[in-house]
Amino acid sequence: MNIDGVTTGIVLDHIKAGKGIKIYNYLHLDKLSCSVAMLQNVKSSKYGKKDIIKIDELIELDYEMLGYIDSNITVNFVKDGRLLKKEHLDLPETLTDIIQCKNPRCITSIEQEIEHVFKLVDREKKTYRCAYCDVEHKEYK
Amino acid sequence: MEKNFRNLISITDLSIEEIDHLIDVANDIVENPDEYIDICKGKKLATLFFEPSTRTRLSFEAAMLELGGSVLGFAGASSSSAAKGESVSDTVETVGCYADIIAMRHPKEGAPMVASRRTTVPIINAGDGGHFHPTQTLTDLLTIKRKKGELGNITLGLCGDLKFGRTVHSLIEAMLRYDNVKFVLIAPEELRVPEYIREELRKSGADWKEVESMEEVMHELDVLYMTRVQRERFFNEEDYARLKDTYILDLEKLETAKEDLTIMHPLPRVNEISVKVDDDPRACYFYQALCGKHIRMALILNLLGIK
Ligand SMILES: [Zn+2]
């Protein structure tokens, strides 16, 4: 694992090639003042190609959201230039305010400031259903 | 928010044992009416009907009144705060200060779930759009149990619009939990059950078949559940005209039926059951409405923690 350029911070590794930019945007990394590096299409023995994001600061991560976007990501925590710990992500059981229900008949389409909650119903197929109307979320697979 | 009581949002919130318990209480209400006259004295049921459904609302209100409780509420969004743009959460949080239990109907799917997250008062889903209507399913189960003596070991025919009728889907899902129920699905090709129901039937290992005419299976049935075939479900007038008579139950079609057939219908009926059938002892759809009141009484008692 290459943590070059990070003294104290986070390295997101094994991101599916092409999803790096999505995660960059979701985490609002452009708002950070520390150094941030995104590597695209890095050769990987395991996945063929992958993206890597290096952040030279220990920021708060939204694991629910990261796990939903790509559950294969490895999160490496670096302190004083050394790898402190490694965490593997998983598909979260519940998603709160990460995706929106698209069913026009769903109460979430009219109720003010309601949390959009989805439940994982099939881990293998990555199927999430709206907690209110039970309609499956189709956008992301 | 800590909840002392439960809600009924979907029929799957209830285990088979809990359904059995509700049925037992509903039967006890008939056998020992005196015990129930004042049992909910001082308790209030709020019926929040964001869309009108007179039949369901009256059934809930009659149930609460018969238990000695009182009722308050509104019917139709135009007469309610919702017309002024108030959210479900705000309405329910307010009403939760006045009532001990809430029965709620709303055109949007999942509205009762939203309500249940915002109040400690038990919420009964009295229909949320095309999503769930669990007290209708409980009504159907009580009717079948009373008429047949058990919920297993029967041949259940479901006839008419099996595609859009949520009542039918919930009933199939509920009946799949009992042993040896044979399902006979009677519908035109355009109105057959959706694929997910077919998938559940396959997975369950239950005996089931799909047919297009009532006559060919009438003699097999123990229960015949009729539903309305609506004109707007068809692409053209010709198809509707051709099919609608096929799915109207009349005395002639009943000739080959069993002596103890139970004919059910969630009501309101339009023309799918001939009025002449009403006097036949096998017609149970008005009795079904009575069962609806009894099971709602049992449910109110259960959710209030009384029985
Ligand atoms: Zn929804």
Short mmCIF file of C-alpha atoms and ligand atoms in Angstrom, two decimals:
data_model
loop_
_atom_site.label_atom_id
_atom_site.label_comp_id
_atom_site.label_asym_id
_atom_site.label_seq_id
_atom_site.Cartn_x
_atom_site.Cartn_y
_atom_site.Cartn_z
CA MET A 1 0.00 0.00 0.00
CA ASN A 2 1.43 3.30 -1.12
CA ILE A 3 0.84 6.05 1.41
CA ASP A 4 3.40 8.43 -0.06
CA GLY A 5 2.49 12.06 0.32
CA VAL A 6 0.31 11.49 3.37
CA THR A 7 1.79 12.33 6.75
CA THR A 8 -1.32 12.19 8.88
CA GLY A 9 -4.55 11.43 7.10
CA ILE A 10 -6.57 8.91 5.13
CA VAL A 11 -5.96 6.83 2.03
CA LEU A 12 -9.03 5.36 0.33
CA ASP A 13 -7.80 2.38 -1.63
CA HIS A 14 -9.37 -0.19 -3.96
CA ILE A 15 -11.98 2.24 -5.26
CA LYS A 16 -13.54 0.85 -8.40
CA ALA A 17 -11.95 2.61 -11.36
CA GLY A 18 -14.10 5.57 -12.37
CA LYS A 19 -15.80 5.98 -8.98
CA GLY A 20 -13.03 8.07 -7.46
CA ILE A 21 -14.45 11.31 -8.76
CA LYS A 22 -17.90 10.45 -7.42
CA ILE A 23 -16.51 9.90 -3.95
CA TYR A 24 -14.39 13.05 -4.25
CA ASN A 25 -17.57 15.01 -4.90
CA TYR A 26 -19.70 13.27 -2.26
CA LEU A 27 -17.09 13.92 0.43
CA HIS A 28 -16.73 17.55 -0.74
CA LEU A 29 -12.96 17.15 -0.86
CA ASP A 30 -12.67 20.30 -2.95
CA LYS A 31 -13.57 22.25 0.20
CA LEU A 32 -10.52 21.00 2.12
CA SER A 33 -7.41 23.13 2.50
CA CYS A 34 -5.03 20.21 3.07
CA SER A 35 -3.40 18.38 0.17
CA VAL A 36 -5.67 15.90 -1.61
CA ALA A 37 -4.60 13.58 -4.39
CA MET A 38 -6.80 11.47 -6.61
CA LEU A 39 -5.20 8.74 -8.68
CA GLN A 40 -7.19 7.24 -11.51
CA ASN A 41 -6.81 3.90 -13.25
CA VAL A 42 -3.97 2.68 -11.07
CA LYS A 43 -2.94 -0.86 -11.99
CA SER A 44 -4.00 -3.34 -9.34
CA SER A 45 -3.20 -7.04 -9.17
CA LYS A 46 -6.57 -7.69 -7.53
CA TYR A 47 -8.98 -5.56 -9.56
CA GLY A 48 -7.16 -4.75 -12.77
CA LYS A 49 -7.67 -1.01 -12.40
CA LYS A 50 -8.59 1.06 -9.38
CA ASP A 51 -8.78 4.64 -8.14
CA ILE A 52 -7.06 5.90 -4.99
CA ILE A 53 -7.76 9.04 -2.96
CA LYS A 54 -5.18 10.42 -0.54
CA ILE A 55 -6.19 13.07 1.99
CA ASP A 56 -3.52 14.61 4.20
CA GLU A 57 -5.88 15.19 7.13
CA LEU A 58 -7.96 12.95 9.42
CA ILE A 59 -11.42 14.02 8.25
CA GLU A 60 -14.79 12.58 9.31
CA LEU A 61 -15.96 9.94 6.85
CA ASP A 62 -19.53 8.95 6.10
CA TYR A 63 -19.11 5.17 6.13
CA GLU A 64 -22.75 4.56 5.26
CA MET A 65 -22.38 6.55 2.09
CA LEU A 66 -18.93 5.20 1.19
CA GLY A 67 -20.10 1.62 1.71
CA TYR A 68 -23.09 2.25 -0.50
CA ILE A 69 -21.07 3.77 -3.35
CA ASP A 70 -18.43 1.04 -3.26
CA SER A 71 -18.34 -1.62 -0.56
CA ASN A 72 -14.91 -2.86 -1.72
CA ILE A 73 -13.08 0.27 -0.59
CA THR A 74 -10.33 -0.08 2.00
CA VAL A 75 -9.83 2.85 4.36
CA ASN A 76 -6.25 3.33 5.61
CA PHE A 77 -5.54 5.65 8.51
CA VAL A 78 -2.04 7.15 8.51
CA LYS A 79 -0.32 8.84 11.43
CA ASP A 80 3.17 10.37 11.32
CA GLY A 81 3.86 8.67 8.03
CA ARG A 82 2.92 5.19 9.29
CA LEU A 83 -0.11 3.05 8.64
CA LEU A 84 -2.18 3.10 11.81
CA LYS A 85 -5.12 0.86 10.84
CA LYS A 86 -7.00 -0.52 7.88
CA GLU A 87 -10.78 -0.81 7.64
CA HIS A 88 -12.88 -2.72 5.15
CA LEU A 89 -16.28 -1.40 4.24
CA ASP A 90 -19.54 -3.26 3.87
CA LEU A 91 -22.93 -2.53 2.31
CA PRO A 92 -24.84 -0.70 5.06
CA GLU A 93 -28.11 -2.17 6.38
CA THR A 94 -29.79 1.23 6.34
CA LEU A 95 -29.21 4.33 4.24
CA THR A 96 -30.38 7.61 5.70
CA ASP A 97 -30.54 10.60 3.37
CA ILE A 98 -28.10 9.15 0.89
CA ILE A 99 -30.50 8.26 -1.89
CA GLN A 100 -33.96 9.66 -2.58
CA CYS A 101 -37.16 7.71 -3.18
CA LYS A 102 -38.32 8.23 -6.76
CA ASN A 103 -41.85 6.86 -6.29
CA PRO A 104 -44.26 9.77 -6.90
CA ARG A 105 -46.89 8.00 -4.77
CA CYS A 106 -44.51 7.84 -1.78
CA ILE A 107 -45.12 10.08 1.24
CA THR A 108 -41.51 11.28 0.95
CA SER A 109 -42.52 13.11 -2.24
CA ILE A 110 -44.66 15.60 -0.27
CA GLU A 111 -43.74 15.48 3.41
CA GLN A 112 -41.50 18.36 4.40
CA GLU A 113 -37.88 17.66 5.38
CA ILE A 114 -38.48 13.99 5.91
CA GLU A 115 -35.49 11.62 6.17
CA HIS A 116 -35.22 9.34 3.16
CA VAL A 117 -34.57 5.91 4.63
CA PHE A 118 -33.75 2.76 2.67
CA LYS A 119 -33.32 -0.79 3.95
CA LEU A 120 -31.03 -3.42 2.46
CA VAL A 121 -33.23 -6.37 1.47
CA ASP A 122 -30.82 -8.39 -0.68
CA ARG A 123 -27.08 -8.11 -0.01
CA GLU A 124 -26.06 -10.18 -3.01
CA LYS A 125 -28.12 -8.16 -5.48
CA LYS A 126 -27.48 -4.89 -3.61
CA THR A 127 -31.20 -4.25 -3.43
CA TYR A 128 -32.48 -1.40 -1.28
CA ARG A 129 -36.15 -0.65 -0.65
CA CYS A 130 -37.69 2.58 0.61
CA ALA A 131 -38.62 2.16 4.30
CA TYR A 132 -41.92 3.96 3.67
CA CYS A 133 -43.33 2.68 0.38
CA ASP A 134 -41.19 -0.48 -0.14
CA VAL A 135 -40.36 0.48 -3.71
CA GLU A 136 -36.94 -0.71 -4.86
CA HIS A 137 -34.25 1.86 -5.62
CA LYS A 138 -33.11 1.27 -9.18
CA GLU A 139 -30.60 4.00 -9.94
CA TYR A 140 -27.49 2.38 -8.51
CA LYS A 141 -26.49 -1.25 -8.93
CA MET B 1 -38.77 8.12 20.60
CA GLU B 2 -39.66 5.39 23.09
CA LYS B 3 -42.93 3.67 22.20
CA ASN B 4 -44.98 1.83 24.75
CA PHE B 5 -47.39 0.48 22.17
CA ARG B 6 -47.14 -1.10 18.80
CA ASN B 7 -48.57 -0.06 15.48
CA LEU B 8 -50.23 -1.93 12.66
CA ILE B 9 -48.72 -0.71 9.41
CA SER B 10 -48.54 -3.95 7.43
CA ILE B 11 -50.19 -7.33 7.94
CA THR B 12 -46.67 -8.79 8.22
CA ASP B 13 -46.22 -6.82 11.46
CA LEU B 14 -48.34 -9.59 12.99
CA SER B 15 -47.25 -13.17 13.59
CA ILE B 16 -49.64 -16.06 13.00
CA GLU B 17 -50.04 -16.34 16.78
CA GLU B 18 -50.96 -12.68 17.07
CA ILE B 19 -53.53 -13.02 14.29
CA ASP B 20 -54.94 -16.07 16.09
CA HIS B 21 -55.17 -14.01 19.27
CA LEU B 22 -57.06 -11.21 17.51
CA ILE B 23 -59.47 -13.74 16.03
CA ASP B 24 -60.04 -15.27 19.48
CA VAL B 25 -60.79 -11.87 20.99
CA ALA B 26 -63.12 -11.01 18.07
CA ASN B 27 -65.04 -14.22 18.72
CA ASP B 28 -65.15 -13.59 22.45
CA ILE B 29 -66.67 -10.16 21.74
CA VAL B 30 -69.62 -11.93 20.09
CA GLU B 31 -69.92 -14.58 22.80
CA ASN B 32 -69.57 -12.26 25.81
CA PRO B 33 -70.73 -8.82 24.65
CA ASP B 34 -71.41 -7.58 28.18
CA GLU B 35 -67.74 -7.75 29.04
CA TYR B 36 -66.90 -5.29 26.32
CA ILE B 37 -69.56 -2.61 26.69
CA ASP B 38 -67.44 -0.24 28.78
CA ILE B 39 -64.00 -1.68 28.30
CA CYS B 40 -62.66 1.42 26.45
CA LYS B 41 -64.53 3.97 28.54
CA GLY B 42 -62.58 7.24 28.60
CA LYS B 43 -60.44 6.23 25.63
CA LYS B 44 -60.51 8.14 22.35
CA LEU B 45 -59.93 6.94 18.82
CA ALA B 46 -58.94 9.54 16.23
CA THR B 47 -59.83 8.70 12.64
CA LEU B 48 -57.57 10.76 10.39
CA PHE B 49 -58.83 10.22 6.87
CA PHE B 50 -56.73 12.34 4.53
CA GLU B 51 -58.75 10.78 1.72
CA PRO B 52 -62.36 9.73 2.13
CA SER B 53 -63.35 6.11 2.70
CA THR B 54 -66.67 6.20 4.45
CA ARG B 55 -66.95 2.44 4.81
CA THR B 56 -63.61 1.95 6.53
CA ARG B 57 -64.02 5.02 8.73
CA LEU B 58 -67.48 3.99 9.91
CA SER B 59 -66.21 0.52 10.70
CA PHE B 60 -63.46 1.93 12.93
CA GLU B 61 -65.82 4.38 14.62
CA ALA B 62 -68.49 1.74 15.21
CA ALA B 63 -65.83 -0.53 16.68
CA MET B 64 -64.64 2.09 19.18
CA LEU B 65 -68.19 3.18 20.12
CA GLU B 66 -69.18 -0.42 20.76
CA LEU B 67 -66.25 -0.74 23.18
CA GLY B 68 -67.56 2.25 25.15
CA GLY B 69 -64.90 4.65 23.85
CA SER B 70 -65.37 7.83 21.88
CA VAL B 71 -64.21 9.03 18.49
CA LEU B 72 -62.96 12.22 16.89
CA GLY B 73 -61.36 13.00 13.57
CA PHE B 74 -61.79 14.25 10.05
CA ALA B 75 -62.56 12.81 6.64
CA GLY B 76 -61.35 14.19 3.34
CA ALA B 77 -58.29 16.35 2.94
CA SER B 78 -60.29 19.46 2.05
CA SER B 79 -61.79 19.67 5.53
CA SER B 80 -58.52 19.01 7.28
CA SER B 81 -55.35 20.84 8.12
CA ALA B 82 -53.63 18.96 5.30
CA ALA B 83 -55.50 21.23 2.88
CA LYS B 84 -53.68 24.14 4.48
CA GLY B 85 -50.38 22.43 3.82
CA GLU B 86 -49.76 20.87 7.22
CA SER B 87 -47.50 17.81 7.15
CA VAL B 88 -48.53 14.34 8.31
CA SER B 89 -45.93 14.58 11.09
CA ASP B 90 -47.36 17.81 12.47
CA THR B 91 -50.97 16.64 12.23
CA VAL B 92 -50.20 13.41 14.02
CA GLU B 93 -48.08 14.99 16.70
CA THR B 94 -50.95 17.34 17.48
CA VAL B 95 -53.66 14.69 17.42
CA GLY B 96 -51.43 12.48 19.57
CA CYS B 97 -52.09 14.97 22.36
CA TYR B 98 -55.86 14.39 22.12
CA ALA B 99 -56.33 10.71 21.28
CA ASP B 100 -55.23 7.35 22.69
CA ILE B 101 -55.10 5.57 19.34
CA ILE B 102 -55.14 6.72 15.71
CA ALA B 103 -56.57 5.08 12.60
CA MET B 104 -55.21 6.80 9.54
CA ARG B 105 -55.90 6.71 5.83
CA HIS B 106 -53.74 8.63 3.39
CA PRO B 107 -53.34 8.63 -0.40
CA LYS B 108 -49.54 8.51 -0.16
CA GLU B 109 -47.70 5.24 0.44
CA GLY B 110 -45.85 5.07 3.74
CA ALA B 111 -47.75 7.94 5.40
CA PRO B 112 -48.74 5.82 8.45
CA MET B 113 -45.08 4.85 8.85
CA VAL B 114 -44.18 8.54 9.00
CA ALA B 115 -46.93 9.03 11.57
CA SER B 116 -45.71 6.14 13.71
CA ARG B 117 -42.28 7.72 13.95
CA ARG B 118 -43.66 10.95 15.35
CA THR B 119 -46.05 9.90 18.09
CA THR B 120 -46.17 7.48 21.00
CA VAL B 121 -49.84 6.82 20.29
CA PRO B 122 -50.46 3.53 18.41
CA ILE B 123 -51.11 4.01 14.68
CA ILE B 124 -53.37 1.77 12.63
CA ASN B 125 -52.91 1.95 8.87
CA ALA B 126 -56.42 2.21 7.44
CA GLY B 127 -55.04 2.22 3.88
CA ASP B 128 -52.08 4.08 2.37
CA GLY B 129 -52.60 4.45 -1.36
CA GLY B 130 -52.07 1.19 -3.23
CA HIS B 131 -49.64 0.00 -0.56
CA PHE B 132 -51.20 -1.69 2.50
CA HIS B 133 -54.62 -2.08 4.07
CA PRO B 134 -54.00 -4.57 6.89
CA THR B 135 -57.40 -4.33 8.61
CA GLN B 136 -59.07 -5.46 5.36
CA THR B 137 -56.85 -8.54 5.36
CA LEU B 138 -57.65 -9.20 9.04
CA THR B 139 -61.33 -8.87 8.18
CA ASP B 140 -60.96 -11.43 5.40
CA LEU B 141 -59.08 -13.85 7.65
CA LEU B 142 -61.69 -13.61 10.41
CA THR B 143 -64.49 -14.20 7.89
CA ILE B 144 -62.80 -17.28 6.44
CA LYS B 145 -62.00 -18.63 9.91
CA ARG B 146 -65.57 -18.18 11.12
CA LYS B 147 -67.11 -19.67 8.01
CA LYS B 148 -64.69 -22.54 7.48
CA GLY B 149 -63.56 -23.23 11.05
CA GLU B 150 -59.88 -22.94 10.09
CA LEU B 151 -57.56 -20.98 7.85
CA GLY B 152 -55.82 -23.98 6.35
CA ASN B 153 -57.13 -26.91 4.29
CA ILE B 154 -59.28 -24.90 1.88
CA THR B 155 -59.48 -24.11 -1.80
CA LEU B 156 -59.56 -20.35 -2.19
CA GLY B 157 -60.70 -18.84 -5.49
CA LEU B 158 -59.84 -15.21 -6.21
CA CYS B 159 -61.67 -13.65 -9.12
CA GLY B 160 -61.58 -10.43 -11.13
CA ASP B 161 -58.87 -7.80 -11.09
CA LEU B 162 -55.95 -9.67 -9.57
CA LYS B 163 -53.36 -7.31 -11.01
CA PHE B 164 -54.13 -4.02 -9.30
CA GLY B 165 -56.13 -5.25 -6.31
CA ARG B 166 -53.91 -4.89 -3.27
CA THR B 167 -56.62 -6.58 -1.18
CA VAL B 168 -56.06 -9.75 -3.17
CA HIS B 169 -52.28 -9.59 -2.95
CA SER B 170 -52.32 -9.15 0.83
CA LEU B 171 -54.83 -11.96 1.25
CA ILE B 172 -52.70 -14.35 -0.83
CA GLU B 173 -49.59 -13.42 1.16
CA ALA B 174 -51.43 -13.89 4.45
CA MET B 175 -53.01 -17.22 3.42
CA LEU B 176 -49.66 -18.58 2.22
CA ARG B 177 -48.66 -18.83 5.88
CA TYR B 178 -51.28 -21.52 6.51
CA ASP B 179 -51.09 -25.21 5.62
CA ASN B 180 -52.70 -26.80 2.63
CA VAL B 181 -54.37 -23.80 1.04
CA LYS B 182 -55.03 -24.25 -2.66
CA PHE B 183 -55.18 -21.02 -4.67
CA VAL B 184 -57.29 -20.73 -7.81
CA LEU B 185 -56.67 -17.42 -9.57
CA ILE B 186 -59.48 -16.49 -11.92
CA ALA B 187 -58.73 -13.50 -14.15
CA PRO B 188 -58.47 -12.36 -17.76
CA GLU B 189 -54.97 -12.36 -19.13
CA GLU B 190 -54.75 -8.58 -18.78
CA LEU B 191 -55.53 -8.68 -15.06
CA ARG B 192 -53.51 -11.60 -13.74
CA VAL B 193 -51.54 -11.37 -10.50
CA PRO B 194 -48.20 -9.51 -10.72
CA GLU B 195 -45.02 -11.51 -11.10
CA TYR B 196 -43.88 -11.03 -7.51
CA ILE B 197 -47.03 -12.76 -6.23
CA ARG B 198 -46.51 -15.61 -8.70
CA GLU B 199 -42.93 -15.87 -7.44
CA GLU B 200 -44.14 -16.10 -3.83
CA LEU B 201 -46.65 -18.77 -4.77
CA ARG B 202 -43.92 -20.79 -6.52
CA LYS B 203 -41.51 -20.44 -3.63
CA SER B 204 -44.10 -21.47 -1.05
CA GLY B 205 -44.72 -24.82 -2.70
CA ALA B 206 -48.48 -24.19 -2.43
CA ASP B 207 -50.90 -25.75 -4.88
CA TRP B 208 -52.09 -23.01 -7.25
CA LYS B 209 -53.34 -22.42 -10.77
CA GLU B 210 -54.48 -19.63 -13.05
CA VAL B 211 -57.66 -19.92 -15.10
CA GLU B 212 -59.75 -17.56 -17.21
CA SER B 213 -63.27 -18.65 -16.37
CA MET B 214 -65.19 -19.11 -13.15
CA GLU B 215 -67.37 -21.92 -14.47
CA GLU B 216 -64.56 -24.41 -15.00
CA VAL B 217 -63.42 -24.23 -11.35
CA MET B 218 -66.61 -23.31 -9.47
CA HIS B 219 -67.20 -26.85 -8.18
CA GLU B 220 -63.74 -26.97 -6.54
CA LEU B 221 -64.00 -23.84 -4.43
CA ASP B 222 -64.58 -23.53 -0.67
CA VAL B 223 -64.21 -19.74 -0.74
CA LEU B 224 -64.78 -17.42 -3.69
CA TYR B 225 -63.31 -13.94 -3.27
CA MET B 226 -64.78 -11.55 -5.85
CA THR B 227 -63.26 -8.22 -6.87
CA ARG B 228 -64.32 -5.52 -9.28
CA VAL B 229 -63.10 -5.41 -12.87
CA GLN B 230 -62.79 -1.70 -13.59
CA ARG B 231 -63.40 -0.21 -16.96
CA GLU B 232 -60.32 2.05 -16.75
CA ARG B 233 -58.03 -0.96 -16.52
CA PHE B 234 -58.66 -1.82 -20.15
CA PHE B 235 -57.12 -0.32 -23.24
CA ASN B 236 -60.31 -0.44 -25.23
CA GLU B 237 -64.02 -0.65 -24.71
CA GLU B 238 -64.33 -3.89 -26.71
CA ASP B 239 -62.07 -5.87 -24.39
CA TYR B 240 -63.94 -4.54 -21.39
CA ALA B 241 -67.34 -5.40 -22.85
CA ARG B 242 -66.14 -8.87 -23.83
CA LEU B 243 -64.71 -9.66 -20.41
CA LYS B 244 -66.90 -7.98 -17.88
CA ASP B 245 -69.74 -10.51 -18.03
CA THR B 246 -67.30 -13.37 -17.62
CA TYR B 247 -66.45 -12.01 -14.21
CA ILE B 248 -69.93 -11.28 -12.95
CA LEU B 249 -71.20 -13.78 -10.43
CA ASP B 250 -74.85 -14.74 -10.87
CA LEU B 251 -77.10 -17.58 -9.77
CA GLU B 252 -76.48 -19.49 -12.99
CA LYS B 253 -72.74 -19.64 -12.43
CA LEU B 254 -73.38 -20.77 -8.86
CA GLU B 255 -75.26 -23.88 -9.97
CA THR B 256 -72.20 -26.11 -9.81
CA ALA B 257 -70.84 -24.54 -6.61
CA LYS B 258 -70.55 -26.37 -3.29
CA GLU B 259 -73.43 -26.09 -0.85
CA ASP B 260 -71.17 -24.48 1.73
CA LEU B 261 -69.27 -22.14 -0.56
CA THR B 262 -68.35 -18.81 1.09
CA ILE B 263 -68.72 -15.85 -1.29
CA MET B 264 -66.70 -12.81 -0.25
CA HIS B 265 -66.16 -9.29 -1.60
CA PRO B 266 -64.32 -6.36 0.02
CA LEU B 267 -67.17 -3.98 -1.00
CA PRO B 268 -68.24 -1.62 -2.41
CA ARG B 269 -69.76 -3.77 -5.13
CA VAL B 270 -70.73 -2.28 -8.46
CA ASN B 271 -72.13 -5.03 -10.65
CA GLU B 272 -69.69 -7.91 -10.28
CA ILE B 273 -72.11 -9.84 -8.08
CA SER B 274 -75.73 -9.98 -9.18
CA VAL B 275 -78.08 -8.62 -6.52
CA LYS B 276 -80.04 -11.87 -6.82
CA VAL B 277 -77.10 -13.67 -5.19
CA ASP B 278 -77.52 -11.58 -2.02
CA ASP B 279 -80.31 -13.81 -0.69
CA ASP B 280 -78.34 -17.00 -1.29
CA PRO B 281 -77.06 -18.35 2.05
CA ARG B 282 -73.61 -18.61 0.51
CA ALA B 283 -73.33 -14.83 0.10
CA CYS B 284 -71.12 -13.62 2.95
CA TYR B 285 -70.04 -10.13 1.88
CA PHE B 286 -72.28 -8.24 4.25
CA TYR B 287 -71.40 -10.64 7.03
CA GLN B 288 -67.78 -9.81 6.11
CA ALA B 289 -68.48 -6.15 6.96
CA LEU B 290 -69.69 -7.27 10.40
CA CYS B 291 -66.49 -9.30 10.83
CA GLY B 292 -64.59 -6.13 9.93
CA LYS B 293 -66.08 -4.33 12.91
CA HIS B 294 -65.33 -7.23 15.28
CA ILE B 295 -61.69 -7.58 14.22
CA ARG B 296 -61.17 -3.81 14.50
CA MET B 297 -62.57 -3.98 18.05
CA ALA B 298 -60.08 -6.73 18.85
CA LEU B 299 -57.25 -4.75 17.26
CA ILE B 300 -58.04 -1.57 19.19
CA LEU B 301 -58.07 -3.54 22.46
CA ASN B 302 -54.79 -5.18 21.56
CA LEU B 303 -52.95 -2.01 20.58
CA LEU B 304 -54.22 -0.20 23.66
CA GLY B 305 -52.79 -3.04 25.75
CA ILE B 306 -56.20 -3.98 27.18
CA LYS B 307 -56.61 -7.46 25.66
ZN ZN C 1 -40.70 5.64 -0.98
#
